[in-house]
Amino acid sequence: MLSADFLHLEEDVEMVNRYADLFHLDVMDGTFVPNISFGFPVIEAIAQKAKKPMDVHLMIVHPEKYIERFAQVGAQMISFHLEAARADGSDPAAILRAIRGLGVQAGLVINPDVPVEDLYPYLEEVDFLLIMSVFAGFGGQKFIEDTYGRIRTLKAEIDRRGLRIPIEVDGGVSPANAAELARCGAEILVAGSSVFKAEDRAAAIAAMR
Ligand code: ZN
């Protein structure tokens, strides 16, 4: 939704309701990432019209302070960055349990420079994993090709443990790389610019499906 037209947000919400599976909401605090995106008033407005689940991606320090509020406004999925928890000195597993305790699906995110192996200690605690295919903080960045191998490695470890954890990919996702991402094991594709800037948004989503 970061790529949506905020002057015509309702139209863009209806477009997602009609063609996509999830509302992916990028929340940035200007501290964990240099940028600031949107907060509760915008998310509450989207929630009023959203007929698909809201997936909140927190790019913020101290995510544990806000998870209850995001659950209250209707998030069905909440993810936070492993790097943020580490920088805060907080226990990622405890935050994941707190999210699940609110009846919300809990996800852990890593930027492209964090080895996927760093997620392994938390595989039993997550409902999904989010692999950034660009650096968190800005929309419209170019997809990083290493992402394919990272997803394959992570998917192999999930399968080896007999777990069922969807892998989500975020950043520069488009009809050009969707098929290869799916082949590597990604199940949730976050597409911003490639949908919202497309002349035919329904066709862009259909192409990725
Ligand atoms: Zn995101």
XYZ file of N, CA, C and O and ligand atoms in Angstrom:
837
model
N 0.814 -1.212 0.000
C 0.000 0.000 0.000
C 0.842 1.254 0.000
O 0.328 2.347 -0.225
N 2.160 1.100 0.232
C 3.049 2.261 0.182
C 3.042 2.895 -1.207
O 3.310 4.086 -1.343
N 2.740 2.112 -2.221
C 2.717 2.638 -3.595
C 1.331 3.142 -3.994
O 1.141 3.569 -5.132
N 0.366 3.075 -3.092
C -0.996 3.504 -3.423
C -1.056 5.023 -3.559
O -0.139 5.740 -3.143
N -2.153 5.479 -4.130
C -2.400 6.917 -4.271
C -3.205 7.352 -3.046
O -4.394 7.042 -2.932
N -2.563 8.054 -2.139
C -3.224 8.380 -0.868
C -4.336 9.414 -1.022
O -5.152 9.571 -0.124
N -4.385 10.079 -2.150
C -5.512 10.986 -2.414
C -6.741 10.211 -2.889
O -7.843 10.732 -2.879
N -6.504 8.982 -3.331
C -7.610 8.141 -3.803
C -7.474 6.754 -3.174
O -7.574 5.742 -3.864
N -7.234 6.759 -1.886
C -6.909 5.502 -1.203
C -8.044 4.485 -1.297
O -7.801 3.292 -1.451
N -9.283 4.954 -1.208
C -10.403 4.019 -1.230
C -10.429 3.226 -2.547
O -10.670 2.020 -2.542
N -10.155 3.915 -3.655
C -10.133 3.213 -4.940
C -9.058 2.132 -4.953
O -9.275 1.034 -5.475
N -7.900 2.467 -4.380
C -6.805 1.494 -4.380
C -7.107 0.327 -3.431
O -6.739 -0.816 -3.699
N -7.788 0.622 -2.328
C -8.198 -0.454 -1.412
C -9.176 -1.389 -2.131
O -9.058 -2.621 -2.050
N -10.103 -0.814 -2.869
C -11.075 -1.653 -3.602
C -10.382 -2.493 -4.675
O -10.769 -3.636 -4.915
N -9.350 -1.920 -5.291
C -8.590 -2.673 -6.291
C -7.937 -3.906 -5.642
O -7.999 -5.021 -6.173
N -7.345 -3.702 -4.460
C -6.724 -4.832 -3.755
C -7.799 -5.852 -3.355
O -7.619 -7.060 -3.537
N -8.924 -5.356 -2.824
C -10.025 -6.263 -2.461
C -10.414 -7.148 -3.639
O -10.706 -8.330 -3.478
N -10.414 -6.546 -4.799
C -10.912 -7.230 -5.974
C -9.910 -8.219 -6.574
O -10.283 -9.310 -6.993
N -8.631 -7.838 -6.584
C -7.668 -8.627 -7.358
C -6.574 -9.319 -6.549
O -5.994 -10.292 -7.017
N -6.243 -8.802 -5.378
C -5.092 -9.349 -4.646
C -5.543 -10.184 -3.447
O -6.747 -10.367 -3.230
N -4.594 -10.687 -2.683
C -4.898 -11.578 -1.567
C -4.717 -10.920 -0.201
O -5.288 -11.392 0.783
N -3.882 -9.902 -0.139
C -3.506 -9.296 1.144
C -3.265 -7.805 0.978
O -2.886 -7.356 -0.105
N -3.433 -7.087 2.080
C -2.955 -5.706 2.158
C -1.617 -5.735 2.876
O -1.561 -6.080 4.053
N -0.544 -5.387 2.180
C 0.775 -5.334 2.820
C 1.061 -3.891 3.211
O 1.099 -3.004 2.362
N 1.247 -3.675 4.501
C 1.365 -2.314 5.036
C 2.761 -2.111 5.618
O 3.123 -2.732 6.620
N 3.549 -1.260 4.968
C 4.929 -1.000 5.379
C 4.967 0.169 6.353
O 4.767 1.313 5.958
N 5.265 -0.153 7.608
C 5.302 0.880 8.642
C 6.758 1.219 8.966
O 7.524 0.340 9.383
N 7.146 2.469 8.752
C 8.530 2.920 8.940
C 8.560 4.052 9.954
O 7.670 4.900 9.955
N 9.610 4.044 10.763
C 9.641 4.984 11.898
C 10.691 6.084 11.785
O 10.850 6.884 12.704
N 11.462 6.112 10.689
C 12.509 7.128 10.588
C 13.710 6.858 11.480
O 14.628 7.685 11.549
N 13.724 5.715 12.163
C 14.843 5.368 13.052
C 15.459 4.035 12.640
O 16.634 3.963 12.320
N 14.643 3.001 12.583
C 15.151 1.718 12.082
C 15.499 1.838 10.604
O 16.477 1.270 10.125
N 14.674 2.558 9.866
C 14.951 2.916 8.465
C 14.909 4.438 8.368
O 14.259 5.084 9.183
N 15.594 5.004 7.374
C 15.652 6.472 7.309
C 14.310 7.133 6.978
O 14.129 8.316 7.249
N 13.389 6.374 6.409
C 12.144 6.951 5.918
C 11.020 6.832 6.953
O 11.075 5.992 7.858
N 9.983 7.631 6.783
C 8.759 7.530 7.579
C 7.627 7.284 6.593
O 7.550 7.946 5.556
N 6.766 6.294 6.872
C 5.703 5.992 5.902
C 4.359 6.476 6.431
O 4.032 7.646 6.315
N 3.593 5.599 7.041
C 2.280 5.975 7.577
C 2.059 5.215 8.870
O 2.765 4.258 9.171
N 1.059 5.651 9.612
C 0.791 5.033 10.910
C -0.664 4.673 11.095
O -1.369 4.402 10.120
N -1.113 4.703 12.337
C -2.439 4.176 12.669
C -3.607 4.842 11.934
O -4.522 4.138 11.515
N -3.630 6.173 11.761
C -4.811 6.751 11.095
C -5.030 6.194 9.696
O -6.171 5.915 9.301
N -3.949 6.019 8.950
C -4.070 5.499 7.583
C -4.472 4.022 7.618
O -5.343 3.569 6.870
N -3.871 3.272 8.523
C -4.182 1.840 8.609
C -5.633 1.629 9.066
O -6.336 0.755 8.558
N -6.088 2.457 9.993
C -7.489 2.358 10.427
C -8.445 2.653 9.274
O -9.490 2.012 9.141
N -8.062 3.618 8.443
C -8.903 3.944 7.283
C -8.954 2.759 6.317
O -10.026 2.381 5.830
N -7.812 2.154 6.057
C -7.769 0.985 5.166
C -8.600 -0.151 5.764
O -9.361 -0.820 5.056
N -8.466 -0.337 7.081
C -9.173 -1.432 7.757
C -10.686 -1.337 7.582
O -11.381 -2.356 7.507
N -11.191 -0.108 7.501
C -12.652 0.066 7.340
C -13.172 -0.527 6.051
O -14.338 -0.900 5.959
N -12.318 -0.567 5.025
C -12.755 -1.025 3.707
C -12.118 -2.345 3.290
O -12.515 -2.928 2.289
N -11.109 -2.788 4.028
C -10.362 -3.981 3.619
C -11.205 -5.238 3.767
O -11.773 -5.485 4.834
N -11.293 -6.001 2.684
C -11.980 -7.297 2.753
C -10.964 -8.436 2.698
O -11.337 -9.602 2.763
N -9.701 -8.106 2.534
C -8.635 -9.102 2.557
C -7.792 -8.855 3.801
O -7.799 -7.745 4.350
N -7.061 -9.880 4.284
C -6.286 -9.705 5.519
C -5.228 -8.602 5.417
O -4.688 -8.359 4.337
N -4.971 -7.960 6.547
C -3.937 -6.926 6.606
C -2.647 -7.521 7.183
O -2.638 -8.111 8.265
N -1.586 -7.345 6.420
C -0.255 -7.888 6.725
C 0.644 -6.690 7.029
O 1.002 -5.944 6.126
N 0.941 -6.482 8.307
C 1.699 -5.298 8.726
C 3.180 -5.646 8.866
O 3.546 -6.519 9.652
N 4.003 -4.972 8.084
C 5.459 -5.167 8.081
C 6.082 -3.998 8.839
O 6.094 -2.876 8.345
N 6.563 -4.288 10.037
C 7.092 -3.236 10.901
C 8.574 -3.025 10.645
O 9.392 -3.919 10.896
N 8.917 -1.846 10.154
C 10.326 -1.457 9.993
C 10.579 -0.401 11.048
O 10.783 0.777 10.757
N 10.488 -0.847 12.295
C 10.555 0.103 13.421
C 11.401 -0.502 14.539
O 11.538 -1.735 14.621
N 11.953 0.355 15.367
C 12.618 -0.119 16.579
C 11.530 -0.429 17.620
O 10.421 0.087 17.539
N 11.858 -1.292 18.549
C 10.926 -1.703 19.603
C 9.543 -2.090 19.069
O 8.524 -1.536 19.506
N 9.487 -3.048 18.144
C 8.179 -3.445 17.603
C 7.220 -3.936 18.684
O 6.003 -3.767 18.562
N 7.777 -4.490 19.777
C 6.908 -5.061 20.823
C 5.996 -4.010 21.449
O 4.930 -4.324 21.963
N 6.401 -2.735 21.356
C 5.583 -1.675 21.955
C 4.262 -1.475 21.209
O 3.327 -0.911 21.753
N 4.227 -1.883 19.941
C 3.086 -1.512 19.088
C 2.238 -2.690 18.615
O 1.217 -2.484 17.988
N 2.685 -3.907 18.898
C 1.979 -5.048 18.293
C 0.525 -5.134 18.753
O -0.348 -5.453 17.957
N 0.264 -4.804 20.012
C -1.105 -4.893 20.505
C -2.010 -3.913 19.748
O -3.127 -4.246 19.353
N -1.486 -2.730 19.504
C -2.266 -1.711 18.797
C -2.521 -2.135 17.344
O -3.617 -1.953 16.820
N -1.507 -2.718 16.703
C -1.725 -3.188 15.332
C -2.731 -4.343 15.310
O -3.529 -4.446 14.381
N -2.708 -5.173 16.319
C -3.703 -6.251 16.400
C -5.098 -5.642 16.570
O -6.059 -6.077 15.929
N -5.199 -4.617 17.400
C -6.501 -3.965 17.631
C -7.075 -3.340 16.368
O -8.283 -3.351 16.162
N -6.208 -2.771 15.519
C -6.732 -2.152 14.296
C -7.008 -3.193 13.213
O -7.459 -2.841 12.132
N -6.740 -4.471 13.514
C -7.198 -5.516 12.610
C -6.124 -6.244 11.821
O -6.446 -6.981 10.883
N -4.846 -6.081 12.190
C -3.793 -6.828 11.490
C -3.983 -8.321 11.723
O -4.222 -8.744 12.851
N -3.929 -9.098 10.651
C -3.985 -10.555 10.806
C -2.610 -11.187 10.722
O -2.414 -12.323 11.092
N -1.658 -10.416 10.199
C -0.258 -10.837 10.147
C 0.588 -9.635 10.581
O 0.333 -8.522 10.131
N 1.568 -9.888 11.458
C 2.506 -8.824 11.847
C 3.917 -9.399 11.769
O 4.195 -10.460 12.330
N 4.782 -8.691 11.050
C 6.186 -9.097 11.023
C 7.067 -7.940 11.475
O 6.694 -6.778 11.349
N 8.224 -8.302 12.022
C 9.204 -7.290 12.454
C 10.585 -7.782 12.066
O 10.789 -8.965 11.793
N 11.545 -6.857 12.068
C 12.901 -7.199 11.630
C 13.727 -7.817 12.753
O 13.788 -7.267 13.859
N 14.395 -8.921 12.410
C 15.351 -9.534 13.337
C 16.417 -8.511 13.735
O 16.808 -8.437 14.902
N 16.850 -7.694 12.776
C 17.883 -6.683 13.059
C 17.397 -5.664 14.093
O 18.189 -5.163 14.894
N 16.094 -5.317 14.038
C 15.549 -4.341 14.987
C 15.575 -4.918 16.396
O 15.986 -4.243 17.350
N 15.153 -6.177 16.521
C 15.138 -6.819 17.843
C 16.564 -6.900 18.397
O 16.809 -6.621 19.573
N 17.510 -7.264 17.515
C 18.911 -7.358 17.954
C 19.428 -6.009 18.422
O 20.084 -5.907 19.467
N 19.135 -4.951 17.655
C 19.624 -3.612 18.001
C 19.013 -3.130 19.319
O 19.653 -2.414 20.085
N 17.763 -3.543 19.567
C 17.077 -3.151 20.803
C 17.535 -3.986 21.994
O 17.203 -3.661 23.128
N 18.212 -5.099 21.726
C 18.556 -6.034 22.794
C 17.355 -6.816 23.281
O 17.318 -7.297 24.404
N 16.312 -6.958 22.417
C 15.152 -7.742 22.846
C 15.177 -9.130 22.211
O 15.876 -9.357 21.231
N 14.421 -10.045 22.795
C 14.418 -11.442 22.369
C 13.367 -11.621 21.271
O 12.172 -11.513 21.535
N 13.817 -11.912 20.039
C 12.849 -12.062 18.945
C 11.790 -13.132 19.241
O 10.618 -12.955 18.893
N 12.197 -14.210 19.904
C 11.247 -15.289 20.189
C 10.128 -14.796 21.100
O 8.961 -15.162 20.932
N 10.467 -13.943 22.052
C 9.453 -13.408 22.972
C 8.463 -12.518 22.217
O 7.255 -12.556 22.480
N 8.970 -11.739 21.265
C 8.077 -10.861 20.482
C 7.167 -11.719 19.600
O 5.966 -11.454 19.487
N 7.733 -12.766 19.009
C 6.918 -13.665 18.170
C 5.800 -14.300 19.003
O 4.647 -14.373 18.573
N 6.141 -14.719 20.216
C 5.122 -15.332 21.096
C 4.054 -14.317 21.472
O 2.868 -14.636 21.539
N 4.485 -13.068 21.693
C 3.516 -12.015 22.045
C 2.543 -11.767 20.889
O 1.344 -11.592 21.107
N 3.058 -11.779 19.660
C 2.190 -11.581 18.495
C 1.192 -12.729 18.401
O -0.020 -12.519 18.260
N 1.692 -13.952 18.525
C 0.806 -15.116 18.452
C -0.208 -15.111 19.585
O -1.353 -15.530 19.407
N 0.209 -14.609 20.725
C -0.684 -14.526 21.887
C -1.874 -13.605 21.645
O -2.893 -13.703 22.333
N -1.734 -12.714 20.679
C -2.837 -11.808 20.328
C -3.716 -12.410 19.232
O -4.619 -11.746 18.716
N -3.425 -13.651 18.850
C -4.207 -14.311 17.809
C -3.830 -13.847 16.414
O -4.617 -13.969 15.478
N -2.620 -13.307 16.285
C -2.143 -12.773 15.005
C -1.000 -13.663 14.509
O -0.224 -14.183 15.315
N -0.907 -13.851 13.194
C 0.218 -14.605 12.631
C 1.502 -13.795 12.778
O 1.535 -12.611 12.449
N 2.543 -14.463 13.251
C 3.802 -13.781 13.556
C 4.853 -14.073 12.496
O 5.072 -15.232 12.130
N 5.490 -13.014 12.021
C 6.525 -13.178 11.005
C 7.814 -12.475 11.397
O 7.800 -11.476 12.108
N 8.928 -13.049 10.925
C 10.240 -12.452 11.151
C 10.813 -12.054 9.791
O 10.697 -12.818 8.822
N 11.410 -10.879 9.741
C 11.926 -10.312 8.473
C 13.428 -10.145 8.556
O 13.954 -9.782 9.624
N 14.118 -10.341 7.433
C 15.539 -9.961 7.355
C 15.808 -9.182 6.072
O 15.219 -9.442 5.028
N 16.741 -8.251 6.196
C 17.238 -7.481 5.060
C 18.174 -8.359 4.223
O 18.621 -9.416 4.681
N 18.522 -7.901 3.013
C 19.361 -8.722 2.121
C 20.760 -9.033 2.659
O 21.391 -9.977 2.192
N 21.254 -8.268 3.619
C 22.619 -8.518 4.125
C 22.654 -9.398 5.374
O 23.715 -9.592 5.961
N 21.515 -9.938 5.772
C 21.479 -10.838 6.937
C 21.369 -12.272 6.425
O 20.468 -12.578 5.633
N 22.295 -13.180 6.831
C 22.219 -14.561 6.341
C 20.893 -15.221 6.732
O 20.411 -15.013 7.844
N 20.326 -16.004 5.823
C 19.051 -16.670 6.147
C 19.216 -17.628 7.324
O 18.261 -17.882 8.061
N 20.433 -18.115 7.520
C 20.697 -19.034 8.641
C 20.370 -18.364 9.988
O 20.075 -19.049 10.961
N 20.427 -17.032 10.031
C 20.112 -16.322 11.279
C 18.648 -16.500 11.682
O 18.278 -16.235 12.829
N 17.811 -16.944 10.729
C 16.394 -17.177 11.044
C 16.172 -18.556 11.671
O 15.130 -18.795 12.290
N 17.137 -19.472 11.483
C 16.911 -20.874 11.867
C 16.524 -21.063 13.331
O 15.676 -21.911 13.634
N 17.118 -20.296 14.275
C 16.721 -20.523 15.677
C 15.247 -20.214 15.958
O 14.734 -20.587 17.023
N 14.574 -19.541 15.037
C 13.201 -19.085 15.312
C 12.154 -19.821 14.483
O 10.976 -19.465 14.519
N 12.581 -20.832 13.741
C 11.641 -21.470 12.806
C 10.435 -22.093 13.506
O 9.357 -22.177 12.930
N 10.623 -22.511 14.748
C 9.503 -23.122 15.477
C 8.542 -22.068 16.021
O 7.461 -22.401 16.503
N 8.960 -20.817 15.978
C 8.181 -19.740 16.627
C 7.424 -18.870 15.628
O 6.727 -17.950 16.040
N 7.636 -19.092 14.322
C 7.046 -18.182 13.330
C 5.897 -18.838 12.565
O 5.841 -20.063 12.419
N 5.004 -17.986 12.065
C 3.947 -18.453 11.157
C 4.321 -18.205 9.707
O 3.776 -18.829 8.807
N 5.206 -17.239 9.480
C 5.718 -16.965 8.130
C 7.043 -16.233 8.251
O 7.397 -15.733 9.331
N 7.791 -16.206 7.159
C 9.081 -15.507 7.120
C 9.054 -14.526 5.963
O 8.494 -14.838 4.901
N 9.644 -13.374 6.160
C 9.674 -12.358 5.106
C 11.120 -12.076 4.735
O 11.927 -11.671 5.568
N 11.444 -12.341 3.483
C 12.792 -12.096 2.958
C 12.746 -10.813 2.133
O 12.002 -10.732 1.149
N 13.544 -9.842 2.534
C 13.601 -8.588 1.776
C 14.468 -8.817 0.540
O 15.596 -9.298 0.642
N 13.937 -8.429 -0.602
C 14.700 -8.534 -1.846
C 15.215 -7.162 -2.287
O 15.783 -7.021 -3.377
N 15.028 -6.174 -1.422
C 15.694 -4.868 -1.500
C 15.937 -4.491 -0.030
O 15.431 -5.161 0.860
N 16.681 -3.414 0.224
C 16.849 -2.975 1.602
C 15.599 -2.240 2.069
O 15.063 -1.400 1.341
N 15.137 -2.604 3.273
C 13.919 -2.020 3.820
C 14.044 -0.507 3.921
O 15.111 0.001 4.248
N 12.975 0.188 3.621
C 12.955 1.619 3.891
C 12.444 2.503 2.772
O 12.043 3.626 3.031
N 12.464 2.005 1.543
C 11.994 2.808 0.415
C 11.257 1.924 -0.571
O 11.633 0.769 -0.751
N 10.240 2.483 -1.235
C 9.583 1.754 -2.316
C 10.357 1.942 -3.614
O 11.242 2.790 -3.707
N 10.040 1.115 -4.608
C 10.551 1.324 -5.960
C 11.992 0.927 -6.208
O 12.561 1.307 -7.222
N 12.616 0.146 -5.292
C 14.009 -0.279 -5.516
C 14.086 -1.483 -6.439
O 13.131 -2.233 -6.594
N 15.304 -1.685 -6.999
C 15.528 -2.781 -7.929
C 15.748 -4.085 -7.153
O 16.466 -4.118 -6.153
N 15.126 -5.140 -7.632
C 15.199 -6.476 -7.055
C 16.649 -6.988 -7.001
O 17.378 -6.900 -7.989
N 17.063 -7.547 -5.863
C 18.416 -8.106 -5.702
C 18.384 -9.603 -6.058
O 17.647 -10.383 -5.453
N 19.208 -9.970 -7.047
C 19.140 -11.319 -7.638
C 19.520 -12.443 -6.664
O 19.069 -13.579 -6.823
N 20.352 -12.128 -5.672
C 20.750 -13.133 -4.667
C 19.548 -13.724 -3.946
O 19.659 -14.782 -3.314
N 18.438 -13.029 -4.008
C 17.244 -13.450 -3.276
C 16.828 -14.872 -3.640
O 16.384 -15.631 -2.775
N 16.979 -15.240 -4.920
C 16.554 -16.586 -5.341
C 17.264 -17.664 -4.514
O 16.629 -18.561 -3.969
N 18.586 -17.548 -4.442
C 19.366 -18.546 -3.706
C 19.028 -18.542 -2.227
O 18.990 -19.597 -1.578
N 18.796 -17.364 -1.686
C 18.456 -17.258 -0.265
C 17.126 -17.969 0.036
O 16.985 -18.660 1.038
N 16.164 -17.787 -0.847
C 14.870 -18.443 -0.642
C 15.020 -19.962 -0.767
O 14.458 -20.707 0.032
N 15.795 -20.394 -1.765
C 16.002 -21.856 -1.931
C 16.624 -22.457 -0.679
O 16.211 -23.517 -0.213
N 17.632 -21.786 -0.131
C 18.318 -22.285 1.072
C 17.338 -22.360 2.246
O 17.280 -23.373 2.961
N 16.579 -21.306 2.438
C 15.636 -21.246 3.555
C 14.544 -22.301 3.395
O 14.193 -23.012 4.353
N 14.029 -22.425 2.189
C 12.961 -23.393 1.918
C 13.461 -24.819 2.187
O 12.736 -25.646 2.756
N 14.712 -25.093 1.799
C 15.277 -26.436 2.018
C 15.350 -26.737 3.515
O 15.060 -27.855 3.950
N 15.721 -25.749 4.315
C 15.816 -25.965 5.765
C 14.424 -26.167 6.382
O 14.239 -27.025 7.250
N 13.451 -25.391 5.920
C 12.080 -25.539 6.418
C 11.577 -26.953 6.096
O 11.008 -27.636 6.957
N 11.813 -27.403 4.869
C 11.373 -28.737 4.451
C 12.112 -29.831 5.228
O 11.526 -30.835 5.622
N 13.419 -29.617 5.423
C 14.230 -30.605 6.139
C 13.675 -30.829 7.542
O 13.673 -31.939 8.061
N 13.154 -29.765 8.154
C 12.596 -29.887 9.507
C 11.126 -30.328 9.505
O 10.516 -30.428 10.564
N 10.568 -30.501 8.314
C 9.173 -30.933 8.216
C 8.188 -29.858 8.653
O 7.085 -30.159 9.113
N 8.591 -28.603 8.530
C 7.721 -27.496 8.948
C 6.922 -26.982 7.757
O 7.232 -27.266 6.606
N 5.887 -26.206 8.088
C 5.048 -25.607 7.047
C 5.039 -24.098 7.299
O 4.199 -23.592 8.049
N 6.021 -23.394 6.719
C 6.165 -21.951 6.960
C 6.210 -21.233 5.606
O 7.180 -21.378 4.871
N 5.180 -20.464 5.262
C 5.239 -19.724 3.998
C 6.355 -18.682 4.011
O 6.592 -18.023 5.026
N 7.023 -18.555 2.870
C 8.049 -17.525 2.695
C 7.446 -16.394 1.865
O 6.890 -16.621 0.790
N 7.560 -15.186 2.405
C 7.070 -13.979 1.749
C 8.278 -13.212 1.207
O 9.328 -13.204 1.846
N 8.122 -12.595 0.051
C 9.213 -11.810 -0.540
C 8.715 -10.393 -0.797
O 7.597 -10.197 -1.270
N 9.570 -9.416 -0.498
C 9.161 -8.014 -0.526
C 10.282 -7.166 -1.116
O 11.391 -7.159 -0.595
N 9.982 -6.484 -2.219
C 10.939 -5.538 -2.796
C 11.242 -5.832 -4.248
O 11.862 -6.845 -4.552
N 10.769 -4.987 -5.139
C 11.084 -5.153 -6.554
C 10.439 -6.370 -7.191
O 10.893 -6.844 -8.241
N 9.388 -6.901 -6.553
C 8.706 -8.072 -7.119
C 7.794 -7.618 -8.260
O 7.091 -6.612 -8.148
N 7.846 -8.382 -9.357
C 7.081 -8.008 -10.554
C 6.768 -9.267 -11.357
O 7.288 -10.344 -11.051
N 5.965 -9.148 -12.408
C 5.721 -10.315 -13.260
C 7.016 -10.898 -13.848
O 7.059 -12.077 -14.192
N 8.092 -10.101 -13.904
C 9.356 -10.582 -14.475
C 10.070 -11.591 -13.569
O 10.825 -12.436 -14.053
N 9.882 -11.505 -12.256
C 10.598 -12.429 -11.359
C 9.669 -13.320 -10.530
O 10.130 -14.185 -9.789
N 8.364 -13.154 -10.656
C 7.409 -13.885 -9.816
C 7.513 -15.402 -10.010
O 7.504 -16.162 -9.033
N 7.628 -15.834 -11.251
C 7.648 -17.280 -11.521
C 8.882 -17.923 -10.897
O 8.795 -18.974 -10.249
N 10.040 -17.267 -11.051
C 11.275 -17.827 -10.487
C 11.218 -17.818 -8.957
O 11.665 -18.767 -8.301
N 10.643 -16.771 -8.378
C 10.490 -16.721 -6.916
C 9.621 -17.877 -6.436
O 9.926 -18.522 -5.428
N 8.541 -18.136 -7.153
C 7.647 -19.237 -6.780
C 8.372 -20.571 -6.902
O 8.260 -21.436 -6.031
N 9.156 -20.742 -7.966
C 9.929 -21.981 -8.147
C 10.918 -22.190 -7.007
O 11.190 -23.313 -6.610
N 11.466 -21.092 -6.484
C 12.441 -21.185 -5.389
C 11.762 -21.491 -4.051
O 12.431 -21.838 -3.085
N 10.446 -21.311 -3.982
C 9.738 -21.648 -2.747
C 8.993 -20.497 -2.101
O 8.430 -20.659 -1.018
N 8.968 -19.324 -2.736
C 8.210 -18.209 -2.168
C 6.721 -18.440 -2.400
O 6.318 -18.904 -3.463
N 5.916 -18.119 -1.378
C 4.465 -18.316 -1.508
C 3.678 -17.025 -1.426
O 2.520 -16.981 -1.830
N 4.270 -15.983 -0.852
C 3.577 -14.694 -0.747
C 4.455 -13.640 -1.416
O 5.599 -13.428 -0.998
N 3.937 -13.021 -2.460
C 4.700 -12.006 -3.187
C 4.121 -10.634 -2.870
O 2.934 -10.403 -3.081
N 4.991 -9.749 -2.374
C 4.586 -8.372 -2.086
C 4.979 -7.520 -3.289
O 6.160 -7.393 -3.599
N 3.986 -6.976 -3.953
C 4.272 -6.144 -5.126
C 3.658 -4.777 -4.913
O 2.469 -4.658 -4.628
N 4.486 -3.749 -5.020
C 4.008 -2.375 -4.855
C 3.991 -1.674 -6.187
O 2.978 -1.656 -6.896
N 5.132 -1.116 -6.550
C 5.240 -0.332 -7.785
C 4.787 -1.113 -9.012
O 4.131 -0.551 -9.891
N 5.151 -2.404 -9.075
C 4.865 -3.161 -10.299
C 3.362 -3.329 -10.524
O 2.912 -3.557 -11.641
N 2.583 -3.190 -9.447
C 1.124 -3.218 -9.592
C 0.570 -1.801 -9.737
O -0.121 -1.485 -10.708
N 0.917 -0.946 -8.777
C 0.279 0.381 -8.744
C 0.698 1.276 -9.902
O -0.029 2.163 -10.290
N 1.901 1.032 -10.442
C 2.343 1.847 -11.581
C 1.986 1.205 -12.920
O 2.252 1.787 -13.970
N 1.413 0.007 -12.873
C 1.050 -0.679 -14.127
C -0.159 0.003 -14.761
O -1.033 0.510 -14.058
N -0.195 -0.012 -16.072
C -1.350 0.557 -16.756
C -2.599 -0.276 -16.432
O -3.669 0.259 -16.192
N -2.425 -1.583 -16.420
C -3.518 -2.498 -16.086
C -3.120 -3.287 -14.845
O -2.381 -4.256 -14.912
N -3.619 -2.820 -13.691
C -3.205 -3.433 -12.416
C -3.714 -4.863 -12.282
O -3.006 -5.737 -11.780
N -4.943 -5.085 -12.695
C -5.503 -6.443 -12.620
C -4.655 -7.395 -13.440
O -4.384 -8.533 -13.025
N -4.187 -6.943 -14.602
C -3.376 -7.795 -15.465
C -2.013 -8.074 -14.836
O -1.490 -9.186 -14.942
N -1.443 -7.066 -14.157
C -0.149 -7.265 -13.488
C -0.278 -8.325 -12.401
O 0.569 -9.212 -12.264
N -1.360 -8.250 -11.624
C -1.582 -9.250 -10.561
C -1.852 -10.623 -11.189
O -1.303 -11.626 -10.747
N -2.663 -10.641 -12.231
C -2.981 -11.915 -12.898
C -1.714 -12.555 -13.475
O -1.538 -13.772 -13.390
N -0.819 -11.747 -14.016
C 0.424 -12.269 -14.585
C 1.259 -12.944 -13.487
O 1.839 -14.016 -13.703
N 1.297 -12.338 -12.306
C 2.069 -12.927 -11.208
C 1.414 -14.214 -10.698
O 2.100 -15.172 -10.379
N 0.088 -14.237 -10.638
C -0.608 -15.466 -10.253
C -0.284 -16.590 -11.224
O -0.107 -17.724 -10.825
Zn 7.044 -4.627 3.285
